Backbone as a ProteinNet text record, in pm:
[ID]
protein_1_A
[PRIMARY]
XXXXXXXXXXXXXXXXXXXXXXXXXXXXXXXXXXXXXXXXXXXXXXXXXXXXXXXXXXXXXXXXXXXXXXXXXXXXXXXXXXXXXXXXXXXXXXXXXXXXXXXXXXXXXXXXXXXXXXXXXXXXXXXXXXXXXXXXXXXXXXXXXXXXXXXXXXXXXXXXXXXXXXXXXXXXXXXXXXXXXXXXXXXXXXXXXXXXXXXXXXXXXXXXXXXXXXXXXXXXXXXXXXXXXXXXXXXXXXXXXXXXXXXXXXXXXXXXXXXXXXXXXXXXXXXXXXXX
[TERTIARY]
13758	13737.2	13767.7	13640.3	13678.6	13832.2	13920.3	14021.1	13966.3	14044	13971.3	14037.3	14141.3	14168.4	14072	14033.2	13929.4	13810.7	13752.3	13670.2	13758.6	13829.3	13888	13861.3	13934.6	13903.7	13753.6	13655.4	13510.5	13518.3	13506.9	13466.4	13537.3	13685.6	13737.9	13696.2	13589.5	13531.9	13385	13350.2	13322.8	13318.8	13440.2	13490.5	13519	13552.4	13538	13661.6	13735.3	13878.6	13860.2	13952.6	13970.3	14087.5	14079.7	14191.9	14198.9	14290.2	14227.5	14232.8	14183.7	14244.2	14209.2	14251.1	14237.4	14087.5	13965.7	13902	13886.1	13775.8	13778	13721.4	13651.7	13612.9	13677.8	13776.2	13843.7	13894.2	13886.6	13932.6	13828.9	13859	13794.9	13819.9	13752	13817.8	13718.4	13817.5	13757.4	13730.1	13561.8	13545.4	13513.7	13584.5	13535.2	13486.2	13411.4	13365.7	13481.5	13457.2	13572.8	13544.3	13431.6	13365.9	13366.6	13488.4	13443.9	13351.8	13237.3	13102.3	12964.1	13064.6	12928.7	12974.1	12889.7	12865.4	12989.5	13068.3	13162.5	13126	13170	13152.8	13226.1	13223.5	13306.2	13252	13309.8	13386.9	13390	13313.9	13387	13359.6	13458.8	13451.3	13395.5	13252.2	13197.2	13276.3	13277.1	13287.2	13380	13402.9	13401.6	13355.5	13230.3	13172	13026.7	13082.6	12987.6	13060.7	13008.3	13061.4	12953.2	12986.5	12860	12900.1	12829.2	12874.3	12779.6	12850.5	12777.5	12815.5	12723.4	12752.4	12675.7	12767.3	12722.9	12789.7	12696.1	12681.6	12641	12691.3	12664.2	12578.9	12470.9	12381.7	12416	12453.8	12539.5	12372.7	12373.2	12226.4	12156.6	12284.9	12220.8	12125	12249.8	12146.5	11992.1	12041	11915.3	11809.7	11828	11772.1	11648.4	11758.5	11721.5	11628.6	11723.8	11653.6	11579.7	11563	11498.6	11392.7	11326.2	11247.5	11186.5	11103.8	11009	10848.2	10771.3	10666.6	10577.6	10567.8	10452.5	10529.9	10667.1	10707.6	10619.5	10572.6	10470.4	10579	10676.6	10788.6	10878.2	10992.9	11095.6	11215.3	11316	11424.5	11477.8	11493	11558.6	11401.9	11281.3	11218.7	11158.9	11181.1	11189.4	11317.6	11414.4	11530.8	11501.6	11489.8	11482.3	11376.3	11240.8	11149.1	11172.2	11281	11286.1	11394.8	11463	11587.2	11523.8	11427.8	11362.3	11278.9	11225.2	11163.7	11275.9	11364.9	11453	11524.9	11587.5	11613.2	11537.4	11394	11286.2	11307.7	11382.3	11361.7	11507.4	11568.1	11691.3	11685.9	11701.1	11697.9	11812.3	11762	11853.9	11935.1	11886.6	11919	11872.7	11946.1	11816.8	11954.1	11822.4	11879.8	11858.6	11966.4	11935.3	11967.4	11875.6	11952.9	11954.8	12075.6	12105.6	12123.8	12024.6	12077.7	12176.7	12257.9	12411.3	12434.6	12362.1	12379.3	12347.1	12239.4	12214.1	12226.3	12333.3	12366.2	12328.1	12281.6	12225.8	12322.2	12371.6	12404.6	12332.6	12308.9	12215.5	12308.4	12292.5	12339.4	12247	12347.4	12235	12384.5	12312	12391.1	12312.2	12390.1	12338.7	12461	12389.2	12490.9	12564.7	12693.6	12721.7	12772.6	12703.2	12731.3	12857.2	12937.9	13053.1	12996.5	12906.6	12875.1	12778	12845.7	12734.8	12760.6	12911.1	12884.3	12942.5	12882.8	12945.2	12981.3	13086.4	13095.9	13006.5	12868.7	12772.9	12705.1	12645.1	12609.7	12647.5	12768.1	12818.4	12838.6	12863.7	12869	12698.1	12624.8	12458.2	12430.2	12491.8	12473.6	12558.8	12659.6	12722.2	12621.5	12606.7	12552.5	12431.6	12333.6	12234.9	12250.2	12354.4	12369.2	12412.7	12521.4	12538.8	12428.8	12330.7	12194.9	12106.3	12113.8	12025.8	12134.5	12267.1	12337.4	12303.7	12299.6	12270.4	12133.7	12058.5	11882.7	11863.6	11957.9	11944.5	11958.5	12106.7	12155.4	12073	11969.9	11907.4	11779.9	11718.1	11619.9	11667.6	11752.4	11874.9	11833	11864.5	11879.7	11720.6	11608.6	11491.6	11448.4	11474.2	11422.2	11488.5	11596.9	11695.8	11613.6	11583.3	11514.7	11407.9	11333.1	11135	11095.8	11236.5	11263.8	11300.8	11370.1	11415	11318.4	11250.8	11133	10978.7	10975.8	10933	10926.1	11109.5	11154	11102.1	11155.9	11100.9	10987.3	10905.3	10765.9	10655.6	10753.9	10728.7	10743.2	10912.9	10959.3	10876.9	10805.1	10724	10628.8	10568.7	10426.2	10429.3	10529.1	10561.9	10584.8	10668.3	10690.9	10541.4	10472.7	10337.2	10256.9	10227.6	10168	10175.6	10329.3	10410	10394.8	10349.9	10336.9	10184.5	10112.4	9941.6	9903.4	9968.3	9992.7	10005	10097.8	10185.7	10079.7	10025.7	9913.4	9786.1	9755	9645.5	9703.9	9783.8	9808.8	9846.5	9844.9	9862.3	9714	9605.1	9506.2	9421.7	9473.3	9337.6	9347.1	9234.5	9218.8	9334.9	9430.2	9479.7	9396.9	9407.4	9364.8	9330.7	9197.7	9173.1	9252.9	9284.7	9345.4	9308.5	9356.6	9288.9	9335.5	9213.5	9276.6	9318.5	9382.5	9574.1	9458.2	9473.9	9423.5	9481.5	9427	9525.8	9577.6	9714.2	9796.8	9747.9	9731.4	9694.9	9807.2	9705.5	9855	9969.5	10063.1	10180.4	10154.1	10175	10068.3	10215.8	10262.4	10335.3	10446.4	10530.3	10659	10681.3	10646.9	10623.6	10762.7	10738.2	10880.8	10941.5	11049.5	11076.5	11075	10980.1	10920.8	10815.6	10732.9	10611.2	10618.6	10712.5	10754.3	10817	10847.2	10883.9	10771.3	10672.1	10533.6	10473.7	10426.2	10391.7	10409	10579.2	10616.7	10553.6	10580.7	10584.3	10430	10325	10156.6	10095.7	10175.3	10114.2	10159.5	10083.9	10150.8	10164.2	10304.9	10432.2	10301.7	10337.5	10265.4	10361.4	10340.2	10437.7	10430.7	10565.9	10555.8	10480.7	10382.3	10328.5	10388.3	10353	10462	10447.1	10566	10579.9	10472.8	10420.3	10331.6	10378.3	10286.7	10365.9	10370.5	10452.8	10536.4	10594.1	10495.9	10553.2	10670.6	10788.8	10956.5	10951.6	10933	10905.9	10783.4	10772.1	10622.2	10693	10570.4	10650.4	10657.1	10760.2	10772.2	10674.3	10678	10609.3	10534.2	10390.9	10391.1	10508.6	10488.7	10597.4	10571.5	10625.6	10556.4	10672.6	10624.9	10659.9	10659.2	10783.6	10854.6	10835.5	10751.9	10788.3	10910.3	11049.8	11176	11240.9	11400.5	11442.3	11489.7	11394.5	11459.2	11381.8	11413.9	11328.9	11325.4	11368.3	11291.6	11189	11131.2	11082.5	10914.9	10796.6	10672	10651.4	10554.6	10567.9	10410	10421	10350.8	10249.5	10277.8	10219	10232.2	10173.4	10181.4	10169.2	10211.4	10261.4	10197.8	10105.4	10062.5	10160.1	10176.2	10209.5	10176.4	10277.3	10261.4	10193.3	10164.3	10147.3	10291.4	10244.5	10321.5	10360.9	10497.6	10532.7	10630.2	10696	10768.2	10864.8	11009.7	11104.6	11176.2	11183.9	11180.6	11342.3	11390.7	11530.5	11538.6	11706	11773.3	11868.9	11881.5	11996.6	12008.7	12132.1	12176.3	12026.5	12028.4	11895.5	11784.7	11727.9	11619.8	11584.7	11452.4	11377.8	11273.1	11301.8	11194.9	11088.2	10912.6	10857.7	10725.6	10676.3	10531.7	10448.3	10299.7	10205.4	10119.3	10040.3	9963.9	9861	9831.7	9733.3	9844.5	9938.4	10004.8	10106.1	10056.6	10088.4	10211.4	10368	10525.9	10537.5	10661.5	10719.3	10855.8	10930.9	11059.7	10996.2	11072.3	11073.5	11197.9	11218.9	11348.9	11344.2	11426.3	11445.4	11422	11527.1	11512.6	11402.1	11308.2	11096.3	11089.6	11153.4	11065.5	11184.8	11124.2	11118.3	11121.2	11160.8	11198.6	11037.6	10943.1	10824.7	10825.9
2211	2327.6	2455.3	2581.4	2666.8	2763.6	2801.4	2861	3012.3	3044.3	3206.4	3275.4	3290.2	3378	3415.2	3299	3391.6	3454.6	3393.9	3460.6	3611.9	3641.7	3761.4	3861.8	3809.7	3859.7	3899.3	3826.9	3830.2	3989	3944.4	4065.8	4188.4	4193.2	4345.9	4348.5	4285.2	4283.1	4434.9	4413.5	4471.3	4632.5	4656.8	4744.7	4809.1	4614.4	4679.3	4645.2	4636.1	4599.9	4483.4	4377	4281.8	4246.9	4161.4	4175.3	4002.9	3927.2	3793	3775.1	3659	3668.2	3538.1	3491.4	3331.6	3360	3256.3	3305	3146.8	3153.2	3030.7	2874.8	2939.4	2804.6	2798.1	2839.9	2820.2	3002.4	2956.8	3103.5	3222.7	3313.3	3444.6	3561.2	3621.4	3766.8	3874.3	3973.8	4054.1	4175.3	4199.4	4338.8	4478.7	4564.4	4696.7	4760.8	4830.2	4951.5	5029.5	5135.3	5234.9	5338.5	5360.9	5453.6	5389.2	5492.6	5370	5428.4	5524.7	5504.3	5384.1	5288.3	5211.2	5069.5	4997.8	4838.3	4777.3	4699.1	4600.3	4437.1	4344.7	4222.5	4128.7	4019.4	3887.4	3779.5	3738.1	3619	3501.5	3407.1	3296.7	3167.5	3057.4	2929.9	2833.9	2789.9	2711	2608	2486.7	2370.5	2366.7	2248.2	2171.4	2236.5	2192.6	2261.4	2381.3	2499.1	2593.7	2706	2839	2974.7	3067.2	3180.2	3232.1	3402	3478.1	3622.2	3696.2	3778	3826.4	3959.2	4041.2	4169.5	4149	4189.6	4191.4	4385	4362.6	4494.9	4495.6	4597.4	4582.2	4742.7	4734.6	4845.7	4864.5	4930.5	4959.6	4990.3	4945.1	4932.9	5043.5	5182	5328.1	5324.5	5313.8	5377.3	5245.3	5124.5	5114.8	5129.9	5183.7	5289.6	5375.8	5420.1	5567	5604.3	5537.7	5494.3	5400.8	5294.9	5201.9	5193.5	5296.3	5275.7	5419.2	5438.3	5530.3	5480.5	5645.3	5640.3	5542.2	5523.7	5453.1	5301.2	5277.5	5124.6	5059.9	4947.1	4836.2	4782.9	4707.8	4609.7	4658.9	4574.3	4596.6	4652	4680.5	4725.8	4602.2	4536.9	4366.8	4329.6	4358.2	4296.3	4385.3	4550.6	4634.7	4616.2	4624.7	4570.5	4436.9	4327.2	4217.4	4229.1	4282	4299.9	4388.4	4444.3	4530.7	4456.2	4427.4	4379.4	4213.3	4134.7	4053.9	4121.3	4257.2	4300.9	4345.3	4352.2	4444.6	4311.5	4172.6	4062.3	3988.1	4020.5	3951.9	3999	4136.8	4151	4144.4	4034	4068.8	3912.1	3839.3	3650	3610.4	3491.9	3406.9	3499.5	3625.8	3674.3	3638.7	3561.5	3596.1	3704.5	3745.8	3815.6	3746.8	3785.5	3735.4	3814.6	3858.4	3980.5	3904.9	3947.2	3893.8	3965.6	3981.7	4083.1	3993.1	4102.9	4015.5	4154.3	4115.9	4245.2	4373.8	4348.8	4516.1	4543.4	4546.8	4534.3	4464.1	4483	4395.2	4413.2	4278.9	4237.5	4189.8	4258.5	4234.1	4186.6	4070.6	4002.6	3961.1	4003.8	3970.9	3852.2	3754.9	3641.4	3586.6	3516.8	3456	3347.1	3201.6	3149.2	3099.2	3059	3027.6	2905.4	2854.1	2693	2692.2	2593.8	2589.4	2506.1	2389.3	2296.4	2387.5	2439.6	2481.5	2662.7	2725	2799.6	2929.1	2997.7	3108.5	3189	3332.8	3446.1	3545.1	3479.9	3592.9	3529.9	3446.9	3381.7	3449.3	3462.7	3487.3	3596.4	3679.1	3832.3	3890.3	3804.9	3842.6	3854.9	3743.7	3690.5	3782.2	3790.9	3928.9	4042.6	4062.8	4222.1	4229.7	4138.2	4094.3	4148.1	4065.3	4065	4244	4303.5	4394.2	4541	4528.1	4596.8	4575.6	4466.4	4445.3	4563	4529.6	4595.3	4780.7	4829.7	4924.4	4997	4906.3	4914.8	4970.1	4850	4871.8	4971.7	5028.5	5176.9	5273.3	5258.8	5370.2	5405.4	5281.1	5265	5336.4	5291.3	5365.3	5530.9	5587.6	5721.3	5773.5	5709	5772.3	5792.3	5677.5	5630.9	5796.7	5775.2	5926.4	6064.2	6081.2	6191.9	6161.3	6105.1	6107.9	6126.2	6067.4	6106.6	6268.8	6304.6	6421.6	6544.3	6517.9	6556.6	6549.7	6452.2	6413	6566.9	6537.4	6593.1	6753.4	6806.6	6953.4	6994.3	6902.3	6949.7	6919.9	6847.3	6868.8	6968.2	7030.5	7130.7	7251.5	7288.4	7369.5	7386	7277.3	7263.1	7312.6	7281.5	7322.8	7510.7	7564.7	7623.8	7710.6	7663.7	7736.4	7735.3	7640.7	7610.2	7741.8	7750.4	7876.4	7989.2	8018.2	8144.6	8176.7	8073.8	8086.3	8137.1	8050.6	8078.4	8211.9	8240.3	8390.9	8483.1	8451.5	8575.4	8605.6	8468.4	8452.4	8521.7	8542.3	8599.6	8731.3	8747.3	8923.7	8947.2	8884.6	8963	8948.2	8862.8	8809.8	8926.7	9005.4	9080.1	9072.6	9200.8	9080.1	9095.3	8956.4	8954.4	9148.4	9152.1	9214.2	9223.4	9301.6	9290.3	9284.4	9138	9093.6	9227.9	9231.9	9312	9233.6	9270.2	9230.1	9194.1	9038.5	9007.6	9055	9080.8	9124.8	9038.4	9044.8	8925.5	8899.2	8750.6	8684.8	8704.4	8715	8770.3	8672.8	8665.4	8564.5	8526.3	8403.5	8376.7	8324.6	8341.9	8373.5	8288.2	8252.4	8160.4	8095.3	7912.1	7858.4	7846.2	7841.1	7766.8	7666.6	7675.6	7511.9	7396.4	7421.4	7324.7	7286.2	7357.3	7344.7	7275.3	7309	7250.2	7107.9	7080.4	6921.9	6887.5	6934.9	6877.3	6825.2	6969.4	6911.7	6808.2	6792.2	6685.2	6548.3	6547.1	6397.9	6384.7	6465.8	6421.3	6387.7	6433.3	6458	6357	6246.2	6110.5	6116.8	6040	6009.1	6012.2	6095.5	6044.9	6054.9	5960.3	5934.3	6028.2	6098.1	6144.2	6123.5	6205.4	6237.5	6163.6	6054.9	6026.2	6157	6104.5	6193.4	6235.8	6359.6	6343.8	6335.3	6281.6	6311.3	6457.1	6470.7	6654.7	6620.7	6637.3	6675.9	6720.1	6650.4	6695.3	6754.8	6659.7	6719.2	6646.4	6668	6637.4	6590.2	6536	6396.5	6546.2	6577.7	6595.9	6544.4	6434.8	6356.7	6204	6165.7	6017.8	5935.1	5873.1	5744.9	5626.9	5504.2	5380.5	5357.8	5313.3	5277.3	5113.9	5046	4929.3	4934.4	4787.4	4779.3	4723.5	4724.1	4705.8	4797.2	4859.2	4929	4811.8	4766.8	4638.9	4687.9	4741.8	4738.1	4629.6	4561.4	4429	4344.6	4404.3	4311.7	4371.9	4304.2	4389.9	4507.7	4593.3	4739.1	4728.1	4777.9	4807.2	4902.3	5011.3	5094.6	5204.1	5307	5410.8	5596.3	5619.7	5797.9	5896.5	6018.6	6063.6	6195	6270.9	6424.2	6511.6	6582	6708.3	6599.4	6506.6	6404.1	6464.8	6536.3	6563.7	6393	6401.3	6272.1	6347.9	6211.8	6211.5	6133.2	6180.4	6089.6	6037.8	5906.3	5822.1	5798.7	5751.2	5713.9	5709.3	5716.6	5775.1	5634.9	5582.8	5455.4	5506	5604	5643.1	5669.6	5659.5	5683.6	5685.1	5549.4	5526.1	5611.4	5669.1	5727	5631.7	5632.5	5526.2	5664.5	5678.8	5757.2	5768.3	5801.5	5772.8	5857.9	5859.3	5973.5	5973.7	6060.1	6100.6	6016.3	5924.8	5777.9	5666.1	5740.5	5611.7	5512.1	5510.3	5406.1	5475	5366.4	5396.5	5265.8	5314.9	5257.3	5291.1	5208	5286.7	5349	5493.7	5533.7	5567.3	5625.9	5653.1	5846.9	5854.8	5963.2	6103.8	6112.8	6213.7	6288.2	6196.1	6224.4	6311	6348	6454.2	6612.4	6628.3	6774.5	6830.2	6947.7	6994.7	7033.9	7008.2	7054.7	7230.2
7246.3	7332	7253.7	7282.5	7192.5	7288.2	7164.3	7214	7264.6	7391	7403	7354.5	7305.1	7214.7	7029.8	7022.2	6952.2	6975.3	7134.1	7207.1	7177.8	7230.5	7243.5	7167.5	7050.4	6900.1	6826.8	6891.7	6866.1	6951.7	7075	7152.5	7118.3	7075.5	7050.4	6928.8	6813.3	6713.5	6741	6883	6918.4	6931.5	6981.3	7004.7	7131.8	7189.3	7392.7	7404.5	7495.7	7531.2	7636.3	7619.8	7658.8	7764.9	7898.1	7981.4	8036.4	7957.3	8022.5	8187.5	8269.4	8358.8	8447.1	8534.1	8599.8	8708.9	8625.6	8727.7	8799.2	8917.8	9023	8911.8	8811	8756.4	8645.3	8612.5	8455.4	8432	8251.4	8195.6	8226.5	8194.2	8208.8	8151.7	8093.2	7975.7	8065.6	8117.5	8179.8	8038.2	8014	7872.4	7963.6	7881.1	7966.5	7855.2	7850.7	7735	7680.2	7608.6	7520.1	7612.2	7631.3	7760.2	7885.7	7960.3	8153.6	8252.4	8178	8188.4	8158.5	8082.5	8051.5	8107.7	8129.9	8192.8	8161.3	8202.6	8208.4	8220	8127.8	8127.7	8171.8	8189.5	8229.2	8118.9	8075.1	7975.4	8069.1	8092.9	8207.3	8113.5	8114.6	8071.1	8204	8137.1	8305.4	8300.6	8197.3	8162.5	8024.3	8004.9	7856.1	7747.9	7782.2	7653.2	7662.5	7776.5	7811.8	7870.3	7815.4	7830.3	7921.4	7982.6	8028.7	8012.3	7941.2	7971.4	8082.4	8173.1	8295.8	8292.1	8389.4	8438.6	8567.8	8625.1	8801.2	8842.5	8918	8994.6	9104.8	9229.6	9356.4	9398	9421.4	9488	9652.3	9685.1	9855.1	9938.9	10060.6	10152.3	10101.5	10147.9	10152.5	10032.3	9915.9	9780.6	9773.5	9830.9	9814.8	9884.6	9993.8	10063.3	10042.1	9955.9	9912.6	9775.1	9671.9	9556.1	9522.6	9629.5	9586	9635.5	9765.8	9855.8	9803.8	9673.7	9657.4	9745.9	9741.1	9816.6	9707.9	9602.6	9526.6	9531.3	9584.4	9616.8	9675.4	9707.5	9800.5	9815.4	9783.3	9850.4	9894.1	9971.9	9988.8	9875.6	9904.2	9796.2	9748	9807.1	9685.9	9623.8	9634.4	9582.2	9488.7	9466.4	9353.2	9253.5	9350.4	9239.3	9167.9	9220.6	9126.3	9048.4	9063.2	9015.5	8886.2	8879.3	8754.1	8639.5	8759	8666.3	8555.4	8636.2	8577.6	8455.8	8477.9	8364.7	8212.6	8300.9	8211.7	8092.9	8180	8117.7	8022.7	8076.9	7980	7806.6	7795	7668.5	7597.8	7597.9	7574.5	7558.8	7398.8	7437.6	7529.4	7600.4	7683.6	7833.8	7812.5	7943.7	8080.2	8148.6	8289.7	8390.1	8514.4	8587.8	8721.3	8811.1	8979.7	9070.6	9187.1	9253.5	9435.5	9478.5	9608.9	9683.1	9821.1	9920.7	10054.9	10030.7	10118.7	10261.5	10329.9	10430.7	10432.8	10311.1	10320.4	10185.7	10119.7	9922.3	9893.2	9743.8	9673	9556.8	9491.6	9430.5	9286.2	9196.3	9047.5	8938.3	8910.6	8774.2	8662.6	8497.1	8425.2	8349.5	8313.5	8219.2	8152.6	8078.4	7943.5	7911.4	7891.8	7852.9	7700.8	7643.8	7508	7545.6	7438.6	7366.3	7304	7313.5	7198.9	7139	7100.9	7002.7	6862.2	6782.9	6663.9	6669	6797.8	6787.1	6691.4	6628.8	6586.3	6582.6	6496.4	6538.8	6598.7	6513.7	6499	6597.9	6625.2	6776.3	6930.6	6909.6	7028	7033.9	6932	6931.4	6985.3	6945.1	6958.6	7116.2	7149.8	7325.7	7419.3	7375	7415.2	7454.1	7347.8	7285.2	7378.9	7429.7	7468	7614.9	7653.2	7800.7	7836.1	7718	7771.2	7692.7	7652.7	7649.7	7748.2	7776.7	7968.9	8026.5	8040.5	8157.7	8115.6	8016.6	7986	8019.1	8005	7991.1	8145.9	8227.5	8346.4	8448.8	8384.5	8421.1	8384.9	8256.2	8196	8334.4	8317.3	8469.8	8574	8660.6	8739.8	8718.1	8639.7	8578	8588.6	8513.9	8522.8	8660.2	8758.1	8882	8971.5	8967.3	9060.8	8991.3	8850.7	8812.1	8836.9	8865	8958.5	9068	9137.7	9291.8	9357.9	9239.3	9206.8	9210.1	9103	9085.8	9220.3	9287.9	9310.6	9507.5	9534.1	9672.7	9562.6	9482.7	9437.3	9482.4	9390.7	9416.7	9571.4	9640.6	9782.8	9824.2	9808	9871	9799.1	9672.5	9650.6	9670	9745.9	9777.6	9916	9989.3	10130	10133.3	10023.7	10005.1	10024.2	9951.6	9853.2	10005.2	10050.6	10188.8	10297.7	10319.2	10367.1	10365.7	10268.2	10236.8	10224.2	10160.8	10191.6	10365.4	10435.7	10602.5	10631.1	10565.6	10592.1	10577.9	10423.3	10404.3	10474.5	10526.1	10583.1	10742	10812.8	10935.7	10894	10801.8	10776	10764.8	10711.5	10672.8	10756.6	10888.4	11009.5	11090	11152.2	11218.1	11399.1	11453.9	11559.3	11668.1	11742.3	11894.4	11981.6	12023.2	12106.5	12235.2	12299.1	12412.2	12550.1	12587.9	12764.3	12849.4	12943.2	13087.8	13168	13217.9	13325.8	13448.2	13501	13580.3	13720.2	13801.5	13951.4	13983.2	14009.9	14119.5	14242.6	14220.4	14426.4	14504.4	14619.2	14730.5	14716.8	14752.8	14794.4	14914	14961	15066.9	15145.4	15308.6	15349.8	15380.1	15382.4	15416.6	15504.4	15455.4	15616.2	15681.2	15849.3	15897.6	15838	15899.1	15914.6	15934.5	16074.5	16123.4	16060.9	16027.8	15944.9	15832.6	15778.9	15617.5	15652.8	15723	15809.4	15811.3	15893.8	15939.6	15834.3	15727.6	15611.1	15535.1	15550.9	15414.8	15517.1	15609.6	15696.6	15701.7	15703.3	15727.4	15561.4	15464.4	15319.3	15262.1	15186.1	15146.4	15011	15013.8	14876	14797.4	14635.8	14524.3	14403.2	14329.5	14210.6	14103	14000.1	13920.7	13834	13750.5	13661.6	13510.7	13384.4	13324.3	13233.4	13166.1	13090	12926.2	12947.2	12785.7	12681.1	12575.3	12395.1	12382.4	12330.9	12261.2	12096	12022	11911.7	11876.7	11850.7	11789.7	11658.4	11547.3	11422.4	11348.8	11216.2	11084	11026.9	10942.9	10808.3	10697	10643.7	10481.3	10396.4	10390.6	10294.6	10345.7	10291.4	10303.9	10273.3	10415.6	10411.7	10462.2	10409.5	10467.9	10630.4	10692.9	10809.5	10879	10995.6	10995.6	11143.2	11190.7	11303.2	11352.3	11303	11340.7	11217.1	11224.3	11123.3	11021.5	10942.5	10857.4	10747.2	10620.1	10500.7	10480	10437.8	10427.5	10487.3	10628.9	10683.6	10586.2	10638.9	10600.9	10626	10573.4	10603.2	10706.4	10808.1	10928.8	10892.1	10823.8	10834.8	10721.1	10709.7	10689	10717.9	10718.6	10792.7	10699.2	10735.5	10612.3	10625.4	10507	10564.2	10616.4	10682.7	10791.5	10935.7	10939.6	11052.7	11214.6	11287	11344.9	11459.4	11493.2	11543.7	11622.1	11740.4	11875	11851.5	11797.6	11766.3	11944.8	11923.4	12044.2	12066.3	11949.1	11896.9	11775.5	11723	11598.6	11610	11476.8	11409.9	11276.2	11254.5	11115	11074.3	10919.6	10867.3	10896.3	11044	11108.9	11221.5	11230.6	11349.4	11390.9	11500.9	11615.1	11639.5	11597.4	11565.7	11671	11745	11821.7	11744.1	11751	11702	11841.6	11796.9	11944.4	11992.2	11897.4	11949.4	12034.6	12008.9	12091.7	12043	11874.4	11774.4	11749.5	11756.7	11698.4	11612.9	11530.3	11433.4	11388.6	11284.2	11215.4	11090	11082.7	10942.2	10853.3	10768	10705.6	10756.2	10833.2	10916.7	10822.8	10728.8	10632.1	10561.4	10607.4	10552.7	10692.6	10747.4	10915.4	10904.4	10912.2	10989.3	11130.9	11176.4	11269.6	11325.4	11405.4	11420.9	11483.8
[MASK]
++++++++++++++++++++++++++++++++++++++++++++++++++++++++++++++++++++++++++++++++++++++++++++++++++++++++++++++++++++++++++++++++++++++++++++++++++++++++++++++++++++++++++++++++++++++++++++++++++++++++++++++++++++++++++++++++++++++++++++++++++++++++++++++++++++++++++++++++++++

């Protein structure tokens, strides 16, 4: 059995810092970076004669939410996340990745496993190095994804902006409304008794309220895909175009329950509407 203390020694070969510690299936060397900006590893002894280095990370519902649910997405957020993180493992030997949604978080691991039969310094320093350039690669993704989105809400808000003000100019330069003549008031026609107003109600038969019409609340910001239940994960129902004025029905945190004027409702991610 290889001793972990020279595991140890490999890895602060490195230049990461090392913390052993008892995990559920054996030993375990918890690595942190020199920077506690960058990815953190686990060291775990599976077996006898098998090692595995991992980085696990937990994405919280919101952010994946938020970041994970761009307008050019087609899937769900666990199935963009795994979908990348599989791209991201592919280039890195012996990495694979697995991502688990546990209530809402998703959970993304990348590992790779080490042999003790045949193995070496430089072996295992490689497999290391491997696993934690996925974990890096991954964060880098992370980073472009928040700056496109970024980019993305700007040039909405300038386009809205630009929209705004095209409006503006155009009602300054439209000629205004001519002015109606003041129609005469109809007489007020005279105040029945009491009795009368008895009579009335009792000969004139019950008719039911009127329901209620659609009234525009607020507009989409932006195209957005739309859920017939608030579940990103489930299939996407639909789609919402912009400035689409809508009838918010009900509010769940982030989710708006949405009608349009055909009739047709759905969930959307609330933060895409506006005040109409």
């Amino acid at each position: 059995m290889m001793n972990p203390h020279v595991v140890q020694a490999w890895i602060e070969g490195l230049g990461l810092a090392v913390k052993p510690g008892a995990g559920t299936s054996g030993t375990e060397l918890w690595v942190t970076p020199a920077d506690t900006d960058g990815p953190s590893l686990v060291v775990r002894q599976r077996d006898a004669g098998m090692w595995e280095v991992v980085n696990e990370r937990v994405i919280s519902a919101s952010t994946a939410g938020s970041a994970w649910q761009a307008p050019w997405d087609t899937g769900s957020p666990t199935a963009v996340v795994d979908n990348i993180a599989r791209q991201v493992a592919c280039g890195f030997l012996l990495v694979e990745s697995a991502t688990r949604d546990e209530s809402g978080n998703l959970t993304v691991r990348f590992r790779a496993p080490v042999y003790e039969e045949g193995l070496t310094r430089q072996a295992f320093v490689l497999t290391a190095s491997s696993v934690l350039k996925a974990a890096r690669a991954f964060d880098l993704v992370i980073a472009q994804r928040a700056e496109e989105l970024k980019a993305l809400q700007d040039f909405d808000a300038q386009a809205e902006q630009r929209a705004k003000e095209q409006q503006e100019l155009i009602d300054q330069m439209s000629p205004a409304p001519a002015a109606q003549p003041t129609a005469p008031m109809a007489a007020v026609p005279p105040t029945p008794s009491a009795a009368a107003s008895v009579a009335a109600s009792v000969a004139a038969p019950a008719t039911s309220a009127p329901a209620a019409a659609w009234a525009p609340t607020h507009e989409m910001k932006r195209r957005a895909q739309a859920w017939a239940q608030p579940d990103p994960n489930a299939a996407v129902a639909g789609t919402v175009e912009k400035r689409v004025p809508v009838q918010i029905l009900e509010r769940r945190g982030d989710w708006a329950h949405i009608k349009c004027s055909n009739g047709w409702s759905a969930w959307i991610d609330a933060r895409g509407l506006k005040p109409h």
